Short mmCIF file of C-alpha atoms in Angstrom, two decimals:
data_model
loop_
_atom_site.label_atom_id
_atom_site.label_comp_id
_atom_site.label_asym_id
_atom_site.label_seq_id
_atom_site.Cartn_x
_atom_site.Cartn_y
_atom_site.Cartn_z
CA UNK A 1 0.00 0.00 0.00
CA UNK A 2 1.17 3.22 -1.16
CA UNK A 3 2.15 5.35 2.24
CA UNK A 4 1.56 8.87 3.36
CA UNK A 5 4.82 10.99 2.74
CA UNK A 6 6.08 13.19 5.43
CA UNK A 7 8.86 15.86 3.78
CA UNK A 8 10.62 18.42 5.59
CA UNK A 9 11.38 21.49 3.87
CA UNK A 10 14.68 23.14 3.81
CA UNK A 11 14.69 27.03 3.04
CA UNK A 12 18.45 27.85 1.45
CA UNK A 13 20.29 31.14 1.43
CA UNK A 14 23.86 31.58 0.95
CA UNK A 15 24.64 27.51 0.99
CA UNK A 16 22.92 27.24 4.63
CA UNK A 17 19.39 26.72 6.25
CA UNK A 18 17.40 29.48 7.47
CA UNK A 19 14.36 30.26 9.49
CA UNK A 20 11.63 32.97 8.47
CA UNK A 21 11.10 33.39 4.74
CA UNK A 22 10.17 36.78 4.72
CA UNK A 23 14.14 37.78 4.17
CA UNK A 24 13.74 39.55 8.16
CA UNK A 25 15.48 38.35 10.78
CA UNK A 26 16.97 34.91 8.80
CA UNK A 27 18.00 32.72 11.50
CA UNK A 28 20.66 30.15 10.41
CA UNK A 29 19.52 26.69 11.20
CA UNK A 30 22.52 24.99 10.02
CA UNK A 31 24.35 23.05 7.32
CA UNK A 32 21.90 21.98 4.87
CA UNK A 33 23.44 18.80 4.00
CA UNK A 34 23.79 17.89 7.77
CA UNK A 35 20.41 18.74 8.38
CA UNK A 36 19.56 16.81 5.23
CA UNK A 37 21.54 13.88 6.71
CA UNK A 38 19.96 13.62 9.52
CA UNK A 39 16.34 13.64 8.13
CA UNK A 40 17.17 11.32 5.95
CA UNK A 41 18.19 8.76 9.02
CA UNK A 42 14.83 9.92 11.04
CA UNK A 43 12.81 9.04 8.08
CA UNK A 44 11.79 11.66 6.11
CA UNK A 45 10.35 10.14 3.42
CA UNK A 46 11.69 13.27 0.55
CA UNK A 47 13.26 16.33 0.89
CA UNK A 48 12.71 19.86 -0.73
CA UNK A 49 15.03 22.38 -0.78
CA UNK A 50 13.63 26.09 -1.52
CA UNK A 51 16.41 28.59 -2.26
CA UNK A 52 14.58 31.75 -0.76
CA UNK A 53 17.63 33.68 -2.34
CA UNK A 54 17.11 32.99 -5.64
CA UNK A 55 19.33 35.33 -7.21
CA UNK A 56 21.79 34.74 -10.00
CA UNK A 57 24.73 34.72 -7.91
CA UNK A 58 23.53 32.05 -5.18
CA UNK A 59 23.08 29.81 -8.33
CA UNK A 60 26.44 28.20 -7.91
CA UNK A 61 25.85 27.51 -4.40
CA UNK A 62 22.71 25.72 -5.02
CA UNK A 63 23.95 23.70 -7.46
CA UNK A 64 26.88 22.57 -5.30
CA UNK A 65 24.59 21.94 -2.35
CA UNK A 66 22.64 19.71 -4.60
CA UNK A 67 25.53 17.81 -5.15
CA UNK A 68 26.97 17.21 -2.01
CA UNK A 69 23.41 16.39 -0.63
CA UNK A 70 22.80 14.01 -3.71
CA UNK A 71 26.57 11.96 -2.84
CA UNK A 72 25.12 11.28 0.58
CA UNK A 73 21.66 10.74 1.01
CA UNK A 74 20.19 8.28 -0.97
CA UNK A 75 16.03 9.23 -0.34
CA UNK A 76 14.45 11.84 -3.49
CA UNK A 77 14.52 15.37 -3.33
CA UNK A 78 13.53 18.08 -5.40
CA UNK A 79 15.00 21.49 -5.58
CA UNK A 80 12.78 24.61 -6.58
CA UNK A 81 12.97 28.81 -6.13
CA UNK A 82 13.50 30.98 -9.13
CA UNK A 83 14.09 28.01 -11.53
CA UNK A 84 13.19 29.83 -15.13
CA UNK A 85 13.85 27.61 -18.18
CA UNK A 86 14.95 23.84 -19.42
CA UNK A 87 18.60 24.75 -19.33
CA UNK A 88 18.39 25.14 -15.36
CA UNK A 89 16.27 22.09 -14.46
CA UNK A 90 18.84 20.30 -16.54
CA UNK A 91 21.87 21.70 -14.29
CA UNK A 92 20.03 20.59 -11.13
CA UNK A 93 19.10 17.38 -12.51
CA UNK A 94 22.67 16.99 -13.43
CA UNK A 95 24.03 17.80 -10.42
CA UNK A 96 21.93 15.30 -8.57
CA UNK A 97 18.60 16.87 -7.78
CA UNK A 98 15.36 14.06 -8.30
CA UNK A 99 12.76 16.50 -9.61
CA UNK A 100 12.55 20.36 -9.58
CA UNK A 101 9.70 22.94 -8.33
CA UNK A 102 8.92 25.65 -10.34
CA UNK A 103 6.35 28.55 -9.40
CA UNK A 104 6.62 32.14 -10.84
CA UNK A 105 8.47 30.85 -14.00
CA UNK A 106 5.65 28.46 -14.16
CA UNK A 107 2.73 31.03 -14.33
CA UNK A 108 4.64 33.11 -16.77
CA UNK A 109 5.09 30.89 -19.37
CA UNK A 110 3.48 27.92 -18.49
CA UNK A 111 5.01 26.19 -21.24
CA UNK A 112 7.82 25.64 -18.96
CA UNK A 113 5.82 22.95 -17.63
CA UNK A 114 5.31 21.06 -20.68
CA UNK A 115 8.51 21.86 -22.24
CA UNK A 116 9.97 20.33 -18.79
CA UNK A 117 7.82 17.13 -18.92
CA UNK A 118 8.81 16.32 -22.24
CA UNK A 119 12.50 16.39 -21.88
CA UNK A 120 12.81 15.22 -18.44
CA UNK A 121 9.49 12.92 -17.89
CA UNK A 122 6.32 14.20 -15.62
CA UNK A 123 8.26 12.59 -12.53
CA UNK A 124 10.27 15.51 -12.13
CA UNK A 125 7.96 18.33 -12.63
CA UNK A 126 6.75 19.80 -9.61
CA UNK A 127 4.62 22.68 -9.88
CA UNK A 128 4.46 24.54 -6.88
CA UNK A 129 1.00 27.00 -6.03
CA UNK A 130 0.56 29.13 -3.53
CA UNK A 131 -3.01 30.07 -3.27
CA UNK A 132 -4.66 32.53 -1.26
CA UNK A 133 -8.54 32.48 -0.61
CA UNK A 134 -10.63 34.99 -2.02
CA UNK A 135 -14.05 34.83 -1.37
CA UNK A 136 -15.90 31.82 -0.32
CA UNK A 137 -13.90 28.89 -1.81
CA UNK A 138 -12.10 30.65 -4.41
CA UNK A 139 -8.25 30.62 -4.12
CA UNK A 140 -6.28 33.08 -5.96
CA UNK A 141 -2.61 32.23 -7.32
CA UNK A 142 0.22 34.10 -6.26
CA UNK A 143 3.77 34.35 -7.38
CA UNK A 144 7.16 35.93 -6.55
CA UNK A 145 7.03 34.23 -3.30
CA UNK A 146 3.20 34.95 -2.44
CA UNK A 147 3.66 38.40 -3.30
CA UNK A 148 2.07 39.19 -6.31
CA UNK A 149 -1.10 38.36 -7.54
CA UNK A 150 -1.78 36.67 -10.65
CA UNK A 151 -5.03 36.52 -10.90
CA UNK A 152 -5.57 32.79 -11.68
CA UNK A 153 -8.09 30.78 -10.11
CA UNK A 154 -5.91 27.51 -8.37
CA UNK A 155 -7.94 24.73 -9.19
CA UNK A 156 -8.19 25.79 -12.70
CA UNK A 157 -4.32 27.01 -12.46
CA UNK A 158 -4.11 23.17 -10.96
CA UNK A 159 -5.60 21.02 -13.90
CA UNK A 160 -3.75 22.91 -16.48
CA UNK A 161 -0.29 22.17 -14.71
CA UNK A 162 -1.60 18.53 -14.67
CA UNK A 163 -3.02 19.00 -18.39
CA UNK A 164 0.62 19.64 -19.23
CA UNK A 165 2.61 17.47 -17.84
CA UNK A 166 3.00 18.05 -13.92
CA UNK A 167 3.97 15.34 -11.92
CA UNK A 168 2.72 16.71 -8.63
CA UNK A 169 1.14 19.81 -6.91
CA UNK A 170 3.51 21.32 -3.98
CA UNK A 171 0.36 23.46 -2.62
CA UNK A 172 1.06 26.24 -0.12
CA UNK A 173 -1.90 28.30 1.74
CA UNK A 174 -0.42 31.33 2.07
CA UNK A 175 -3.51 32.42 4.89
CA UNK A 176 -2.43 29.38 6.46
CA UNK A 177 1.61 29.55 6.06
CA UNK A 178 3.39 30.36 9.32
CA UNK A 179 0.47 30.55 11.63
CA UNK A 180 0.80 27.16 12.70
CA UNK A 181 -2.76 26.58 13.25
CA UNK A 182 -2.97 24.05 10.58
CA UNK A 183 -3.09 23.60 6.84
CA UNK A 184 -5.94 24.83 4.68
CA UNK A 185 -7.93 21.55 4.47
CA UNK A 186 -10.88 23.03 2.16
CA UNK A 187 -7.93 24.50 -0.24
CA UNK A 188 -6.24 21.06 0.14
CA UNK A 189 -9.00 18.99 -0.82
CA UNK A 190 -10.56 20.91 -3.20
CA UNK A 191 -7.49 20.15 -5.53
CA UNK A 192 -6.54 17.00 -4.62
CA UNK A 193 -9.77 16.26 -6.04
CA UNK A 194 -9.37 18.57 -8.96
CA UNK A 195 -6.06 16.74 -10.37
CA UNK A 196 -5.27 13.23 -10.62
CA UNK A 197 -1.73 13.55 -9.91
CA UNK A 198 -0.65 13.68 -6.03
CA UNK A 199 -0.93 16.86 -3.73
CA UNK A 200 2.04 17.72 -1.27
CA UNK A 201 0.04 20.14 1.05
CA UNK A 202 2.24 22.94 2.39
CA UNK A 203 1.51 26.13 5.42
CA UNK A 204 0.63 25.87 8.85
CA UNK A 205 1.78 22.90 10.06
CA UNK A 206 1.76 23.46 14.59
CA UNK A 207 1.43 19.91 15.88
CA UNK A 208 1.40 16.49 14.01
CA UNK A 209 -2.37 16.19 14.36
CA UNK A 210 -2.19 18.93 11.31
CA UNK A 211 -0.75 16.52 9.30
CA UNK A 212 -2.82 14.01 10.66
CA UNK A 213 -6.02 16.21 8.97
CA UNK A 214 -4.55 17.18 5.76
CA UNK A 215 -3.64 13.51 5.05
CA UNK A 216 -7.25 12.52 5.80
CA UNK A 217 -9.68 15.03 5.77
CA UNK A 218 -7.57 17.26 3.28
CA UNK A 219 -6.92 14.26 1.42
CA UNK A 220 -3.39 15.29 0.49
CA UNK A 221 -0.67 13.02 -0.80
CA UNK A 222 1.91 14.16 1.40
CA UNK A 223 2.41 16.96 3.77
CA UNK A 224 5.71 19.37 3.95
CA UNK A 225 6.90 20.88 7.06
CA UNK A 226 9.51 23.43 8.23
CA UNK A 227 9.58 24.43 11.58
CA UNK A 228 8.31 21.64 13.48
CA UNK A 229 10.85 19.54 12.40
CA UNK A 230 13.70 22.42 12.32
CA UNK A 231 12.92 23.25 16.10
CA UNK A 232 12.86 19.66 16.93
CA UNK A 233 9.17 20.27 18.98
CA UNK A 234 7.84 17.72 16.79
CA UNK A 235 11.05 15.38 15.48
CA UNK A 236 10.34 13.08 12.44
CA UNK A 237 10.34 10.06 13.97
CA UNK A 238 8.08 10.95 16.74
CA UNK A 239 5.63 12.59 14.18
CA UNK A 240 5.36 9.58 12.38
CA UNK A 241 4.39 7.22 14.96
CA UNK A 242 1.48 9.91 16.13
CA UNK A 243 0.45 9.26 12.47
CA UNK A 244 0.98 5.56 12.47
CA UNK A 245 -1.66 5.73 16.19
CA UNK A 246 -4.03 7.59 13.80
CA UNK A 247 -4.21 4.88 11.33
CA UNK A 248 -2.28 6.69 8.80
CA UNK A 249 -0.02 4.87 6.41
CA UNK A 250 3.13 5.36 7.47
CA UNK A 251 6.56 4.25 5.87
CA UNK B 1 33.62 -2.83 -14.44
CA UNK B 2 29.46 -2.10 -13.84
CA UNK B 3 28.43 0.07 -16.89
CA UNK B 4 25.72 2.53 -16.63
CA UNK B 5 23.77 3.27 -19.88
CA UNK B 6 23.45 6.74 -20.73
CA UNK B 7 20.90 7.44 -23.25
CA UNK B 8 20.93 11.19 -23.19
CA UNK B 9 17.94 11.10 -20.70
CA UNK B 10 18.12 9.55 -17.45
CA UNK B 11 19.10 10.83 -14.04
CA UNK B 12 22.27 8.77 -13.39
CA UNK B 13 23.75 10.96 -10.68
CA UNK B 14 22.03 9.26 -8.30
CA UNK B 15 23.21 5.34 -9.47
CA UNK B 16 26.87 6.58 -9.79
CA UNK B 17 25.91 7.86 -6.15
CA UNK B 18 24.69 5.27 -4.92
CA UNK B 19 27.00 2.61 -6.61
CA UNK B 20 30.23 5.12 -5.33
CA UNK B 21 28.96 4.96 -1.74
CA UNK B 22 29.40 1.01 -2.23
CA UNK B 23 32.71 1.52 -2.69
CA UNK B 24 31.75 0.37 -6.39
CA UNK B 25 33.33 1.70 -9.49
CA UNK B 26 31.03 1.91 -12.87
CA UNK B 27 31.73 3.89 -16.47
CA UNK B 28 28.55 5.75 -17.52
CA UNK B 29 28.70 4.93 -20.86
CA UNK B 30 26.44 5.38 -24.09
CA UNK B 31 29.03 2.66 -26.46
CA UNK B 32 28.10 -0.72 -27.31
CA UNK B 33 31.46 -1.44 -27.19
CA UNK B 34 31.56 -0.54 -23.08
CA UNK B 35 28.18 -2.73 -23.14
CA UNK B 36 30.04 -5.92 -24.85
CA UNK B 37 33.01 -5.63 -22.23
CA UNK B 38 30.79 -4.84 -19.16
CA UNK B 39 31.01 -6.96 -16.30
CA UNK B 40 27.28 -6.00 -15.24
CA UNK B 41 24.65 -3.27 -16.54
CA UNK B 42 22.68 -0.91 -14.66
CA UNK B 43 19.87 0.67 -17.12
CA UNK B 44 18.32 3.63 -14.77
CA UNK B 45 15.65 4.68 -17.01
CA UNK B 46 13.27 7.54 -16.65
CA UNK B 47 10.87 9.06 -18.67
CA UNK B 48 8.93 8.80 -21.46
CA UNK B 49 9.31 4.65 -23.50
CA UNK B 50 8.91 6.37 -27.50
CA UNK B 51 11.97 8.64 -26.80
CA UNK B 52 14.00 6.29 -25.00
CA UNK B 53 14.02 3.76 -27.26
CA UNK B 54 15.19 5.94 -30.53
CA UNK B 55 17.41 7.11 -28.19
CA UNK B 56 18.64 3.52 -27.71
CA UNK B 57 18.74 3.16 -31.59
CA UNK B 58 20.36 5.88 -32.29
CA UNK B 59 23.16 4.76 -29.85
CA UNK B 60 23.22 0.96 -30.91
CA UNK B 61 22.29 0.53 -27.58
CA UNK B 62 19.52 -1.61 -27.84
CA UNK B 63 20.87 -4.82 -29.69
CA UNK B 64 23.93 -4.45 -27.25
CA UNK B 65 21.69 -4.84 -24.35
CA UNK B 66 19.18 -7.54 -26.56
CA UNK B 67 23.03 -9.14 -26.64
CA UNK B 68 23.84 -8.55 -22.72
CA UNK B 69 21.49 -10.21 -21.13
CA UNK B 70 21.76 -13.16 -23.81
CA UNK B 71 25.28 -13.82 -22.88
CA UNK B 72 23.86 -13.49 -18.85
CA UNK B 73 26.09 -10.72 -18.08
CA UNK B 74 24.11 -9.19 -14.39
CA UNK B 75 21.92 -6.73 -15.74
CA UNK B 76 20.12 -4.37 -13.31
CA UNK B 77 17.16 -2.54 -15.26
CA UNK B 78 15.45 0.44 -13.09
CA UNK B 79 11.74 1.48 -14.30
CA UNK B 80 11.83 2.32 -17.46
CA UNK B 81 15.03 -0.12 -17.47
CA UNK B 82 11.96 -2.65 -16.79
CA UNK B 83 9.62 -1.49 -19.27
CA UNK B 84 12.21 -1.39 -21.86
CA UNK B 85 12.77 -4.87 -21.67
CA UNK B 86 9.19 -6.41 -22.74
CA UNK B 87 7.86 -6.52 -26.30
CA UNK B 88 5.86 -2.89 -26.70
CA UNK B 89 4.84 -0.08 -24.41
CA UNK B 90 0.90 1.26 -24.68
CA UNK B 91 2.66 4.49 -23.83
CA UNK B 92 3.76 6.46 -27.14
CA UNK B 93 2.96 3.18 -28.52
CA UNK B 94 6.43 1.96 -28.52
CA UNK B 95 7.97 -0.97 -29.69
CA UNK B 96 10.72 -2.12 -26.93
CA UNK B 97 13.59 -4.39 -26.48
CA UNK B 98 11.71 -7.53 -26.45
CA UNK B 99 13.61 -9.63 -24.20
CA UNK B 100 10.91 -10.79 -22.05
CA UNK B 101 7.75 -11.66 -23.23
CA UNK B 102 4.39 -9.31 -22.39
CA UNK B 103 3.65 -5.40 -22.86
CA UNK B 104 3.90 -2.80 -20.73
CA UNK B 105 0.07 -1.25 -19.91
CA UNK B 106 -0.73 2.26 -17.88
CA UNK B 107 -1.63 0.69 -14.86
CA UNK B 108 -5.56 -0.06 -14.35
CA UNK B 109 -6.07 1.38 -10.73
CA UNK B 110 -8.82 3.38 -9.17
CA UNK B 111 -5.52 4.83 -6.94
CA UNK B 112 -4.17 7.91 -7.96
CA UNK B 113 -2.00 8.02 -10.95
CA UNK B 114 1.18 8.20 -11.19
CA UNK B 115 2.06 6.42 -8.31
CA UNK B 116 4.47 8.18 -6.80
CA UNK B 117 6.29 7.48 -2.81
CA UNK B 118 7.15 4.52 -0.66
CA UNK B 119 5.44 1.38 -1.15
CA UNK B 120 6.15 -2.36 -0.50
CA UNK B 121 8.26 -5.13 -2.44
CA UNK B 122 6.75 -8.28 -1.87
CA UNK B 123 8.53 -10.70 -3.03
CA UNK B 124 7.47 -13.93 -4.43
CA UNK B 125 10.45 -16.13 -4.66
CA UNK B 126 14.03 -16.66 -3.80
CA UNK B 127 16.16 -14.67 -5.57
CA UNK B 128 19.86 -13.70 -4.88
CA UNK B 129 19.83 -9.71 -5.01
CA UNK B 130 16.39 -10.36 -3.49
CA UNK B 131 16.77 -12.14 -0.35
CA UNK B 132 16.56 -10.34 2.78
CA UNK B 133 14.84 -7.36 1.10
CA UNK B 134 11.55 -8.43 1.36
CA UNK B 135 8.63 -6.53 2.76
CA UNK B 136 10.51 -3.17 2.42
CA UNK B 137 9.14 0.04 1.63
CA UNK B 138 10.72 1.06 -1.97
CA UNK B 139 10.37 4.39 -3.60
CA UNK B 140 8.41 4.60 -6.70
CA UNK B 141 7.32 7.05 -9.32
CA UNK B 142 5.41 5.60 -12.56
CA UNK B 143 2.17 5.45 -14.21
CA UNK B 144 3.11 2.30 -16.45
CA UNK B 145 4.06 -0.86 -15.61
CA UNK B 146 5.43 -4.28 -17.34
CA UNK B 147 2.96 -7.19 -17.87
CA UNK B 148 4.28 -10.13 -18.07
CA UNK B 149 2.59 -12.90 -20.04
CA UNK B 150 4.95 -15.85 -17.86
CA UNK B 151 3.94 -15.11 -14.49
CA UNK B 152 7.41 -17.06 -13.37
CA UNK B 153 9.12 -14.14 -14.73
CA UNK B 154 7.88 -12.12 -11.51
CA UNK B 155 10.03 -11.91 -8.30
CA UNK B 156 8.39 -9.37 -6.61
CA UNK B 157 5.03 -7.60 -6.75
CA UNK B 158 3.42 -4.23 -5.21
CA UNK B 159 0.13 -3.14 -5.00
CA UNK B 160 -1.43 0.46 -5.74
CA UNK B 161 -5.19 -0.40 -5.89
CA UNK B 162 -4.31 -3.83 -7.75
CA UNK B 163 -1.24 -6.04 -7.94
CA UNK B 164 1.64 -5.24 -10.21
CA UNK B 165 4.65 -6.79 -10.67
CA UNK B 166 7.41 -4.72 -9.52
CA UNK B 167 10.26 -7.15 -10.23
CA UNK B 168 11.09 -9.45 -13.27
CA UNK B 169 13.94 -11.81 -13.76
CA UNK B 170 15.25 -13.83 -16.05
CA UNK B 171 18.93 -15.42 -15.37
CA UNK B 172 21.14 -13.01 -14.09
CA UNK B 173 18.87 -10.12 -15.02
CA UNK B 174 16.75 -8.25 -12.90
CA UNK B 175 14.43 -5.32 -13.53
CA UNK B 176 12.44 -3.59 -10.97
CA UNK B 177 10.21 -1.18 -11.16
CA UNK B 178 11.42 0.85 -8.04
CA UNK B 179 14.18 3.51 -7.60
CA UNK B 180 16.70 1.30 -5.53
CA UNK B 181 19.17 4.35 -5.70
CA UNK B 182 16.36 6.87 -4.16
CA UNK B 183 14.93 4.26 -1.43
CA UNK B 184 16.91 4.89 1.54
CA UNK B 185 18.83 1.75 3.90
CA UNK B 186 16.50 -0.90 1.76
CA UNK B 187 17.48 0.47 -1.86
CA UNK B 188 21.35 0.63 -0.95
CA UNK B 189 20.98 -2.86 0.36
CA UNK B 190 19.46 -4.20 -2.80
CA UNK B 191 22.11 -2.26 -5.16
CA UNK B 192 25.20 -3.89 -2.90
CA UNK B 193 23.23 -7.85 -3.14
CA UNK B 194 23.47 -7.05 -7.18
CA UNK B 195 27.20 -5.62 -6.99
CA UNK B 196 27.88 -8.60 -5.11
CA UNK B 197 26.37 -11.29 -7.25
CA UNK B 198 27.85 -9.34 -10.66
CA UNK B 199 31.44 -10.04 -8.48
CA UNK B 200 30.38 -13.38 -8.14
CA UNK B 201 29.74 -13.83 -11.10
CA UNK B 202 32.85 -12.63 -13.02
#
């Protein structure tokens, strides 16, 4: 039986881990590779790295974290944050990354998507949403890191990344991201059962009995976490047996 | 020497990786000449079966591996290094290698397609790379999978919704339909069984 993923999610700047994505007070939360380690050995079933820098000059260091993560853990991981074209998926596929995320680039020219699919197979395609709701159950999509709308509806914005070629949804609530008072099960479900492909549900994750909801009730594929895991309040291992007692299944 | 095909497409960081944490040297190679003098093969496919095979083609790649796995030389085929090995793929409507007889079919499933995380190998008989990997959770990401038409060919199966087989053998070949390389303690186990039995059998 196909388990429940649990991925923590490693925000990069400058070849290290940091805490707060809003670029104030970045607190460095160590060595990504380490930290990548060490998830690896708690059981994190994947790992996603976010470069919140995503300028042209932190390229290089991405690409040689990538590497030196790739040589020494041995679970997937995908890479995203400013990724524009087919030439740069290729240099972090190259360098050892399993599948990319791609957001802003994405929504520009969403022929990135299928362009993407095509040369490097659905498997690595991540698109990654952040939604915020409008009215009612209406979710808007935002890019540029949640900053700027775009005025595409997400479920629609959803089956059109799937229409061409996406291998997954990384979904982020952005009402819900940071408040840790749980994920945004309404936005959750409403496109995992808008898209065939599977849902990684991303944003308020406080205590594992959020992830226990947007597994079940939010019917997501998999659910991403920062700072539960990064503050060690809720370790991996421990968060997975709470899961496990709910009748989850649990690698 | 463990050769690694390189058809232009696949992501083979992660088997030379893998393979160099095992202390195990390989030549990622796209000559049929490397093929011919191989020790063992590890075919890490991924993506889509119509491009993979003209990639193949184009490379002379194909008969070389039709030729490997005649002579018995350890072959290790990852997904699409399964597919690749039965008679025709429903996706792209490919014709493949042909080495083991059956298609490969999008997988009927009410489950969510593709299947993508952890799910089990059960295995279904002895088998040397195998053994002692049984039961474990394997990481997977695929919509198609290989149908064999001689059920003996199946070591191993995994279910998403309905029974598939997720590994095939035939003499010192093995295909699975996992990423060995990308699941963890259990993959890394599997990879050093097959170095081992591709020493053993030098």
């Amino acid at each position: 039986m196909l388990t429940k993923r649990i991925i923590p999610c490693l925000d990069v700047t400058g070849g290290r881990v940091v805490k707060g994505r809003n670029f104030q007070q970045l607190r460095d939360q160590g060595d990504p590779v380490a930290m990548a380690r060490s998830y690896s050995q708690e059981g994190a079933d994947e790992l996603v790295f976010l470069d919140i820098s995503a300028a042209q000059e932190g390229r290089a260091t991405l690409v040689d974290l990538v590497d030196r993560t790739a040589r020494e853990v041995f679970i997937p991981f995908t890479v995203g944050g400013g990724i524009r074209d087919v030439d740069e998926i290729r240099t972090l596929l190259l360098a050892g990354a399993d599948k990319v995320s791609i957001q802003t680039a994405a929504v520009q020219r969403p022929e990135l998507i299928t362009e993407g699919a095509r040369r490097f197979g659905s498997q690595c395609i991540v698109v990654a949403i952040d939604a915020r709701r409008e009215t009612g159950s209406d979710w808007q999509v935002f890019s540029h890191g949640g900053r700027v709308g775009t005025g595409l509806d997400a479920l629609a914005w959803a089956r059109e990344a799937e229409r061409r070629g996406a291998g997954e949804i990384l979904l982020t609530s952005i009402d819900a991201d940071g408040t840790r008072d749980g994920y945004d099960l309404e936005l959750t479900a409403a496109i995992a059962d808008a898209v065939q492909i599977p849902v990684i549900a991303s944003g308020g994750a406080g205590h594992p009995r959020d992830l226990a909801a947007v597994l079940t009730t939010g019917r997501a594929d998999a659910a991403l976490a920062a700072s539960i895991f990064h503050d060690g309040t809720y370790p991996i291992a421990e968060t997975k047996n709470f899961l496990r007692r709910q009748g989850i299944a649990i690698r | 020497m463990i050769a690694v095909i390189d058809y232009g497409a696949g992501n083979l960081r992660s088997v030379q990786n893998a393979l160099g944490r095992l202390n195990q040297d390989c030549r990622i190679s796209s000559s049929p000449e490397d093929l011919r003098q191989a020790q063992a093969i590890v075919f890490p496919g991924v993506g889509a079966a119509g491009p993979a095979m003209t990639a193949l083609r184009e490379r002379r790649l194909d008969q070389a591996i039709i030729d490997a796995i005649r002579r018995d030389v350890p072959y290790l085929g990852i997904c699409l290094g399964l597919q690749l090995l039965f008679e025709s793929s429903a996706e792209d409507g490919a014709g493949c290698l042909g080495i083991l007889a059956g298609t490969v079919e999008r997988l009927r499933t009410s489950e969510k397609l593709p299947h993508v995380g952890w799910n089990t190998l059960e295995q279904t008989r002895a088998h040397p790379v195998l053994d002692g990997i049984d039961g474990a959770a394997m990481y997977f990401t695929h919509s198609f999978v290989g149908v064999p038409r001689d059920q003996s060919l199946v070591a191993g199966y995994t279910v998403h919704g309905t029974p598939f087989a997720s590994a095939v053998s035939v003499g010192r070949a093995l295909a699975v339909q996992f990423h060995p390389e990308r699941s963890g303690d259990a993959g890394l186990r599997l990879l050093a069984r097959f170095v081992e039995s591709a020493r053993a059998a030098a």
